[in-house]
């Protein structure tokens, strides 16, 4: 699947990161764990998008 970029933003990558964060948060019963998991996924994805 080719990456589509709009204004320099990797849209499929961001969507994939959001989906991954949601799936990860669903597996964590505690709200604190949700944010930690979502934050780590978002951070890693942001780094990958920049590189």
CSV table of C-alpha atoms in Angstrom, one decimal:
chain,number,residue,atom,x,y,z
A,1,UNK,CA,0.0,0.0,0.0
A,2,UNK,CA,1.7,3.2,-1.1
A,3,UNK,CA,1.8,6.1,1.3
A,4,UNK,CA,-0.3,9.1,0.4
A,5,UNK,CA,1.1,12.3,1.7
A,6,UNK,CA,-0.9,15.5,2.0
A,7,UNK,CA,1.0,18.7,2.9
A,8,UNK,CA,3.9,16.5,4.1
A,9,UNK,CA,1.7,14.6,6.4
A,10,UNK,CA,1.7,10.8,6.3
A,11,UNK,CA,-2.0,10.2,6.6
A,12,UNK,CA,-2.0,6.3,6.4
A,13,UNK,CA,0.7,6.2,9.1
A,14,UNK,CA,-1.2,8.5,11.4
A,15,UNK,CA,-4.4,6.4,10.9
A,16,UNK,CA,-2.5,3.2,11.5
A,17,UNK,CA,-1.0,4.7,14.7
A,18,UNK,CA,-4.5,5.8,16.0
A,19,UNK,CA,-5.9,2.3,15.3
A,20,UNK,CA,-2.9,0.7,17.0
A,21,UNK,CA,-3.3,3.0,20.0
A,22,UNK,CA,-7.0,2.2,20.3
A,23,UNK,CA,-6.4,-1.5,20.1
A,24,UNK,CA,-3.6,-1.3,22.7
A,25,UNK,CA,-5.8,0.7,25.0
A,26,UNK,CA,-8.6,-1.8,24.7
A,27,UNK,CA,-6.3,-4.5,26.0
A,28,UNK,CA,-5.4,-2.4,29.1
A,29,UNK,CA,-8.0,-2.3,31.8
A,30,UNK,CA,-6.5,0.7,33.6
A,31,UNK,CA,-6.9,4.3,32.3
A,32,UNK,CA,-3.4,5.2,33.1
A,33,UNK,CA,-2.2,2.3,31.1
A,34,UNK,CA,-4.3,3.5,28.2
A,35,UNK,CA,-2.6,6.8,28.0
A,36,UNK,CA,0.9,5.4,28.5
A,37,UNK,CA,0.3,2.8,25.7
A,38,UNK,CA,-1.3,5.4,23.3
A,39,UNK,CA,1.4,7.9,24.1
A,40,UNK,CA,4.2,5.5,23.4
A,41,UNK,CA,2.7,4.4,20.1
A,42,UNK,CA,2.2,8.0,19.1
A,43,UNK,CA,5.7,8.9,20.0
A,44,UNK,CA,7.3,6.0,18.1
A,45,UNK,CA,5.1,6.6,15.1
A,46,UNK,CA,5.9,10.3,15.1
A,47,UNK,CA,9.6,9.5,15.1
A,48,UNK,CA,9.2,7.0,12.3
A,49,UNK,CA,7.2,9.6,10.3
A,50,UNK,CA,10.0,12.2,10.7
A,51,UNK,CA,12.7,9.7,9.6
